[in-house]
GROMACS .gro file of C-alpha atoms in nm:
model
  289
    1MET     CA    1  -0.013   0.029   0.005
    2GLY     CA    2   0.270   0.238   0.045
    3VAL     CA    3   0.344   0.236  -0.329
    4PHE     CA    4   0.065   0.434  -0.378
    5LYS     CA    5   0.207   0.746  -0.144
    6ARG     CA    6   0.569   0.684  -0.345
    7ILE     CA    7   0.361   0.724  -0.693
    8PHE     CA    8   0.214   1.018  -0.550
    9GLU     CA    9   0.575   1.119  -0.432
   10LEU     CA   10   0.750   1.097  -0.704
   11ALA     CA   11   0.503   1.242  -0.978
   12LEU     CA   12   0.547   1.567  -0.767
   13GLU     CA   13   0.878   1.567  -0.781
   14GLN     CA   14   0.941   1.455  -1.140
   15GLY     CA   15   0.725   1.728  -1.266
   16ILE     CA   16   0.454   1.466  -1.421
   17ALA     CA   17   0.196   1.611  -1.223
   18THR     CA   18   0.165   1.945  -1.042
   19ALA     CA   19  -0.013   2.026  -0.709
   20ASP     CA   20  -0.305   2.215  -0.901
   21GLN     CA   21  -0.394   1.893  -1.090
   22VAL     CA   22  -0.424   1.676  -0.797
   23HIS     CA   23  -0.790   1.595  -0.692
   24ARG     CA   24  -0.912   1.393  -0.384
   25PRO     CA   25  -1.239   1.258  -0.320
   26GLU     CA   26  -1.487   1.487  -0.075
   27ARG     CA   27  -1.646   1.188   0.099
   28LEU     CA   28  -1.662   0.786   0.103
   29PRO     CA   29  -1.917   0.608  -0.100
   30THR     CA   30  -2.232   0.513   0.104
   31ASP     CA   31  -2.325   0.186   0.203
   32GLU     CA   32  -2.611   0.179  -0.070
   33GLU     CA   33  -2.358   0.280  -0.335
   34PHE     CA   34  -2.156  -0.022  -0.237
   35LEU     CA   35  -2.461  -0.243  -0.213
   36LEU     CA   36  -2.480  -0.196  -0.609
   37VAL     CA   37  -2.221  -0.455  -0.659
   38HIS     CA   38  -2.171  -0.603  -0.291
   39ASP     CA   39  -2.359  -0.855  -0.091
   40ALA     CA   40  -2.503  -0.682   0.226
   41ASP     CA   41  -2.372  -0.938   0.486
   42TYR     CA   42  -2.022  -0.924   0.332
   43LEU     CA   43  -2.005  -0.519   0.317
   44ARG     CA   44  -2.134  -0.527   0.702
   45ALA     CA   45  -1.893  -0.763   0.841
   46PHE     CA   46  -1.586  -0.601   0.625
   47SER     CA   47  -1.690  -0.259   0.799
   48ASP     CA   48  -1.765  -0.390   1.137
   49CYS     CA   49  -1.442  -0.594   1.132
   50SER     CA   50  -1.577  -0.902   1.200
   51LEU     CA   51  -1.495  -1.109   0.887
   52ASP     CA   52  -1.477  -1.482   0.927
   53GLU     CA   53  -1.098  -1.630   0.918
   54GLU     CA   54  -1.161  -1.818   0.575
   55ARG     CA   55  -1.277  -1.467   0.415
   56VAL     CA   56  -0.945  -1.291   0.598
   57ARG     CA   57  -0.755  -1.568   0.445
   58ARG     CA   58  -0.887  -1.542   0.090
   59ILE     CA   59  -0.796  -1.165   0.112
   60GLY     CA   60  -0.431  -1.208   0.148
   61PHE     CA   61  -0.376  -0.930   0.396
   62GLY     CA   62  -0.405  -1.107   0.748
   63ALA     CA   63  -0.514  -0.929   1.065
   64VAL     CA   64  -0.473  -0.586   0.937
   65THR     CA   65  -0.799  -0.703   0.726
   66ARG     CA   66  -0.990  -0.660   1.055
   67THR     CA   67  -0.881  -0.318   1.149
   68PRO     CA   68  -1.062   0.042   1.110
   69THR     CA   69  -0.761   0.158   0.906
   70LEU     CA   70  -0.772  -0.063   0.658
   71VAL     CA   71  -1.178  -0.059   0.606
   72ARG     CA   72  -1.153   0.350   0.576
   73ARG     CA   73  -0.841   0.310   0.300
   74THR     CA   74  -1.025   0.020   0.103
   75LYS     CA   75  -1.331   0.265   0.094
   76ALA     CA   76  -1.120   0.551  -0.013
   77GLU     CA   77  -0.958   0.395  -0.246
   78VAL     CA   78  -1.342   0.309  -0.435
   79ALA     CA   79  -1.388   0.693  -0.368
   80GLY     CA   80  -1.069   0.783  -0.552
   81THR     CA   81  -1.150   0.547  -0.834
   82LEU     CA   82  -1.526   0.700  -0.903
   83LEU     CA   83  -1.366   1.067  -0.861
   84THR     CA   84  -1.078   0.956  -1.163
   85ALA     CA   85  -1.376   0.851  -1.344
   86ARG     CA   86  -1.552   1.153  -1.330
   87LEU     CA   87  -1.311   1.361  -1.384
   88ALA     CA   88  -1.213   1.154  -1.711
   89LEU     CA   89  -1.592   1.212  -1.830
   90ARG     CA   90  -1.519   1.607  -1.784
   91HIS     CA   91  -1.178   1.647  -1.922
   92GLY     CA   92  -1.107   1.311  -2.163
   93LEU     CA   93  -0.852   1.178  -1.933
   94ALA     CA   94  -0.761   1.141  -1.563
   95VAL     CA   95  -0.516   0.881  -1.398
   96ASN     CA   96  -0.525   0.773  -1.039
   97THR     CA   97  -0.230   0.682  -0.789
   98ALA     CA   98  -0.444   0.381  -0.698
   99GLY     CA   99  -0.726   0.146  -0.774
  100GLY     CA  100  -0.745  -0.174  -0.989
  101THR     CA  101  -0.918  -0.414  -0.735
  102HIS     CA  102  -1.006  -0.683  -0.991
  103HIS     CA  103  -1.007  -0.985  -0.794
  104ALA     CA  104  -1.304  -0.847  -0.525
  105PHE     CA  105  -1.629  -1.065  -0.597
  106PRO     CA  106  -1.990  -0.937  -0.479
  107THR     CA  107  -1.990  -1.183  -0.177
  108PHE     CA  108  -1.616  -1.253  -0.086
  109GLY     CA  109  -1.253  -1.041  -0.155
  110SER     CA  110  -0.970  -1.248  -0.305
  111GLY     CA  111  -0.612  -1.199  -0.398
  112PHE     CA  112  -0.550  -0.844  -0.227
  113CYS     CA  113  -0.883  -0.702  -0.331
  114ILE     CA  114  -1.139  -0.658  -0.089
  115LEU     CA  115  -1.416  -0.387  -0.270
  116ASN     CA  116  -1.408  -0.397  -0.647
  117ASP     CA  117  -1.345  -0.030  -0.707
  118LEU     CA  118  -1.421  -0.049  -1.071
  119ALA     CA  119  -1.756  -0.268  -1.061
  120VAL     CA  120  -1.889   0.004  -0.811
  121THR     CA  121  -1.789   0.302  -1.012
  122THR     CA  122  -1.927   0.140  -1.345
  123GLU     CA  123  -2.242   0.051  -1.158
  124LEU     CA  124  -2.303   0.423  -0.989
  125LEU     CA  125  -2.217   0.578  -1.342
  126LEU     CA  126  -2.477   0.344  -1.505
  127ALA     CA  127  -2.737   0.419  -1.280
  128GLU     CA  128  -2.696   0.815  -1.261
  129GLY     CA  129  -2.726   0.769  -1.619
  130GLY     CA  130  -2.455   0.981  -1.734
  131VAL     CA  131  -2.278   0.698  -1.945
  132GLN     CA  132  -2.489   0.427  -2.115
  133ARG     CA  133  -2.195   0.161  -2.189
  134VAL     CA  134  -1.839   0.116  -2.052
  135LEU     CA  135  -1.544  -0.081  -2.155
  136ILE     CA  136  -1.353  -0.215  -1.828
  137LEU     CA  137  -1.006  -0.283  -2.018
  138ASP     CA  138  -0.796  -0.498  -1.786
  139LEU     CA  139  -0.401  -0.525  -1.845
  140ASP     CA  140  -0.322  -0.668  -1.514
  141VAL     CA  141  -0.125  -1.020  -1.531
  142HIS     CA  142  -0.401  -1.197  -1.362
  143GLN     CA  143  -0.753  -1.201  -1.492
  144GLY     CA  144  -1.003  -0.989  -1.335
  145ASP     CA  145  -1.204  -1.254  -1.237
  146GLY     CA  146  -1.415  -1.045  -0.963
  147THR     CA  147  -1.496  -0.758  -1.241
  148ALA     CA  148  -1.565  -1.057  -1.490
  149VAL     CA  149  -1.836  -1.213  -1.236
  150CYS     CA  150  -1.980  -0.866  -1.132
  151PHE     CA  151  -2.074  -0.824  -1.485
  152GLN     CA  152  -2.135  -1.125  -1.651
  153ASP     CA  153  -2.432  -1.115  -1.909
  154ARG     CA  154  -2.460  -0.733  -1.875
  155ARG     CA  155  -2.490  -0.583  -2.215
  156GLU     CA  156  -2.384  -0.215  -2.081
  157VAL     CA  157  -2.048  -0.352  -1.967
  158PHE     CA  158  -1.754  -0.505  -2.194
  159THR     CA  159  -1.473  -0.641  -1.962
  160LEU     CA  160  -1.151  -0.712  -2.156
  161SER     CA  161  -0.859  -0.929  -2.016
  162VAL     CA  162  -0.537  -0.968  -2.143
  163HIS     CA  163  -0.369  -1.184  -1.913
  164ALA     CA  164  -0.089  -1.467  -1.844
  165ALA     CA  165  -0.276  -1.808  -1.890
  166SER     CA  166  -0.075  -1.985  -1.629
  167ASN     CA  167  -0.133  -1.757  -1.329
  168PHE     CA  168  -0.359  -1.679  -1.052
  169PRO     CA  169  -0.617  -1.715  -1.027
  170ALA     CA  170  -0.594  -2.092  -1.087
  171ARG     CA  171  -0.984  -2.086  -1.165
  172LYS     CA  172  -1.061  -1.838  -1.441
  173GLN     CA  173  -1.389  -1.665  -1.480
  174ARG     CA  174  -1.566  -1.550  -1.818
  175SER     CA  175  -1.516  -1.199  -1.908
  176THR     CA  176  -1.675  -1.077  -2.220
  177LEU     CA  177  -1.333  -1.111  -2.397
  178ASP     CA  178  -1.046  -1.295  -2.233
  179LEU     CA  179  -0.666  -1.302  -2.433
  180ALA     CA  180  -0.475  -1.576  -2.252
  181LEU     CA  181  -0.096  -1.526  -2.330
  182PRO     CA  182   0.186  -1.791  -2.277
  183ASP     CA  183   0.500  -1.733  -2.024
  184ASN     CA  184   0.725  -1.496  -2.138
  185THR     CA  185   0.546  -1.317  -2.395
  186ALA     CA  186   0.756  -1.017  -2.437
  187ASP     CA  187   0.715  -0.650  -2.558
  188ASP     CA  188   0.655  -0.711  -2.916
  189ALA     CA  189   0.421  -0.998  -2.891
  190TYR     CA  190   0.230  -0.852  -2.595
  191LEU     CA  191   0.160  -0.458  -2.768
  192ALA     CA  192   0.043  -0.649  -3.074
  193THR     CA  193  -0.221  -0.843  -2.909
  194VAL     CA  194  -0.368  -0.517  -2.717
  195GLY     CA  195  -0.302  -0.337  -3.058
  196SER     CA  196  -0.489  -0.512  -3.248
  197VAL     CA  197  -0.811  -0.591  -3.011
  198LEU     CA  198  -0.843  -0.264  -2.882
  199PRO     CA  199  -0.915  -0.040  -3.163
  200ASP     CA  200  -1.184  -0.330  -3.280
  201VAL     CA  201  -1.358  -0.318  -2.926
  202LEU     CA  202  -1.397   0.057  -2.922
  203ARG     CA  203  -1.503   0.056  -3.266
  204ASN     CA  204  -1.777  -0.202  -3.218
  205PHE     CA  205  -1.884  -0.161  -2.838
  206LYS     CA  206  -1.872   0.217  -2.879
  207PRO     CA  207  -1.818   0.297  -2.489
  208ASP     CA  208  -1.897   0.614  -2.314
  209LEU     CA  209  -1.600   0.543  -2.081
  210VAL     CA  210  -1.278   0.327  -2.073
  211LEU     CA  211  -1.163   0.238  -1.717
  212TYR     CA  212  -0.851   0.128  -1.767
  213ASP     CA  213  -0.648  -0.110  -1.533
  214ALA     CA  214  -0.239  -0.050  -1.613
  215GLY     CA  215  -0.133  -0.340  -1.377
  216VAL     CA  216   0.233  -0.348  -1.405
  217ASP     CA  217   0.275  -0.716  -1.287
  218PRO     CA  218   0.347  -0.796  -1.675
  219HIS     CA  219   0.659  -0.647  -1.603
  220VAL     CA  220   0.967  -0.936  -1.690
  221SER     CA  221   1.118  -0.869  -1.299
  222ASP     CA  222   0.783  -0.837  -1.125
  223ALA     CA  223   0.766  -1.124  -0.810
  224LEU     CA  224   0.430  -1.275  -0.922
  225GLY     CA  225   0.437  -1.191  -1.271
  226ARG     CA  226   0.511  -1.467  -1.578
  227LEU     CA  227   0.524  -1.213  -1.866
  228ALA     CA  228   0.828  -1.068  -1.987
  229LEU     CA  229   0.764  -0.670  -2.033
  230THR     CA  230   1.026  -0.429  -2.006
  231ASP     CA  231   1.019  -0.103  -1.896
  232ALA     CA  232   1.003   0.029  -2.256
  233GLY     CA  233   0.748  -0.229  -2.332
  234LEU     CA  234   0.526  -0.083  -2.035
  235ALA     CA  235   0.593   0.281  -2.160
  236ARG     CA  236   0.490   0.200  -2.516
  237ARG     CA  237   0.159  -0.006  -2.347
  238GLU     CA  238   0.062   0.282  -2.152
  239ARG     CA  239   0.088   0.526  -2.455
  240LEU     CA  240  -0.077   0.276  -2.667
  241VAL     CA  241  -0.408   0.269  -2.455
  242LEU     CA  242  -0.437   0.610  -2.361
  243ASP     CA  243  -0.346   0.754  -2.726
  244THR     CA  244  -0.620   0.475  -2.893
  245CYS     CA  245  -0.891   0.560  -2.644
  246LEU     CA  246  -0.840   0.939  -2.733
  247ALA     CA  247  -0.800   0.905  -3.087
  248PHE     CA  248  -1.181   0.735  -3.072
  249GLU     CA  249  -1.263   1.041  -2.861
  250ILE     CA  250  -1.360   0.805  -2.576
  251PRO     CA  251  -1.304   0.923  -2.244
  252VAL     CA  252  -1.018   0.721  -2.033
  253ALA     CA  253  -0.989   0.711  -1.638
  254GLY     CA  254  -0.645   0.465  -1.569
  255TYR     CA  255  -0.579   0.292  -1.253
  256VAL     CA  256  -0.229   0.182  -1.127
  257GLY     CA  257  -0.361  -0.226  -1.102
  258GLY     CA  258  -0.117  -0.490  -0.943
  259GLY     CA  259   0.271  -0.485  -0.926
  260TYR     CA  260   0.453  -0.670  -0.715
  261ASP     CA  261   0.880  -0.552  -0.576
  262GLU     CA  262   1.017  -0.530  -0.258
  263ASP     CA  263   1.183  -0.187  -0.360
  264LEU     CA  264   0.872   0.043  -0.355
  265THR     CA  265   1.080   0.310  -0.548
  266VAL     CA  266   1.143   0.067  -0.843
  267LEU     CA  267   0.747  -0.066  -0.852
  268ALA     CA  268   0.628   0.304  -0.789
  269GLU     CA  269   0.866   0.423  -1.133
  270ARG     CA  270   0.679   0.130  -1.299
  271HIS     CA  271   0.345   0.257  -1.239
  272LEU     CA  272   0.468   0.587  -1.346
  273HIS     CA  273   0.454   0.506  -1.702
  274LEU     CA  274   0.101   0.543  -1.677
  275HIS     CA  275   0.127   0.901  -1.525
  276ARG     CA  276   0.354   1.022  -1.769
  277ALA     CA  277   0.180   0.900  -2.075
  278ALA     CA  278  -0.127   1.073  -1.923
  279ALA     CA  279   0.074   1.389  -1.916
  280GLU     CA  280   0.235   1.386  -2.257
  281LEU     CA  281  -0.127   1.278  -2.403
  282TRP     CA  282  -0.304   1.561  -2.223
  283GLU     CA  283  -0.080   1.811  -2.362
  284ALA     CA  284  -0.090   1.661  -2.731
  285TYR     CA  285  -0.451   1.675  -2.736
  286GLY     CA  286  -0.466   2.020  -2.616
  287LEU     CA  287  -0.711   1.886  -2.288
  288GLY     CA  288  -0.609   2.121  -2.035
  289ALA     CA  289  -0.684   2.421  -2.312
   0.00000   0.00000   0.00000
């Protein structure tokens, strides 16, 4: 979790973002908003710090899961994801320093994900009527299984997951479109896959908004990844995704997703490829004008 703070610090230190470009949520989502996705008993148990041992084990954080600090941090992350989506709808592009809890299911958490920020945000925006169709593009190395379950058979939401075939979760769920890549897939093959499918999905599905989970765990040095992207490959991926969405005049909100390294600065630098690409394209498309 410390990596979120480090991303923020480095973005300011390196001039990728300025203080006046930073936005913070004004409130946490309400229970009613979380209940658009999550089961009432699960939400209550998490909020009351009374989750049973099996649910705590499945999430992966251990005893800290049952603490008010983690409850607030988890809900704040969802608030940040929603704010990022609203900013993208207003300006065309926005990126977060957190987000992408795609392993959270309606009734339980999994894989270090407790509440599904992408799903809650999507349901809220659809309920408000501001969007009619949402594409959730998940390029984390692990399949977005929780998100897939949240939106199975929902025509308003297209879930696209490009992930390592032989990685967590062992039991994959059914996204609208799943592209499972073999171990050690490197930059050119990976980018060719994304670059061939994304324009077709945008052209045919015509989303009003793209929520982009930009997990950096496809990196060759990631502790839990099985793919082989380089830093240059990640940088190319972020620019490819954001530029493609903007070229189609579709607002895009980016989230950092997964990534695992003992050195938080090294990990934060990988995530910052997203923010750097966003800053460059913000200027290129004149979004701040």
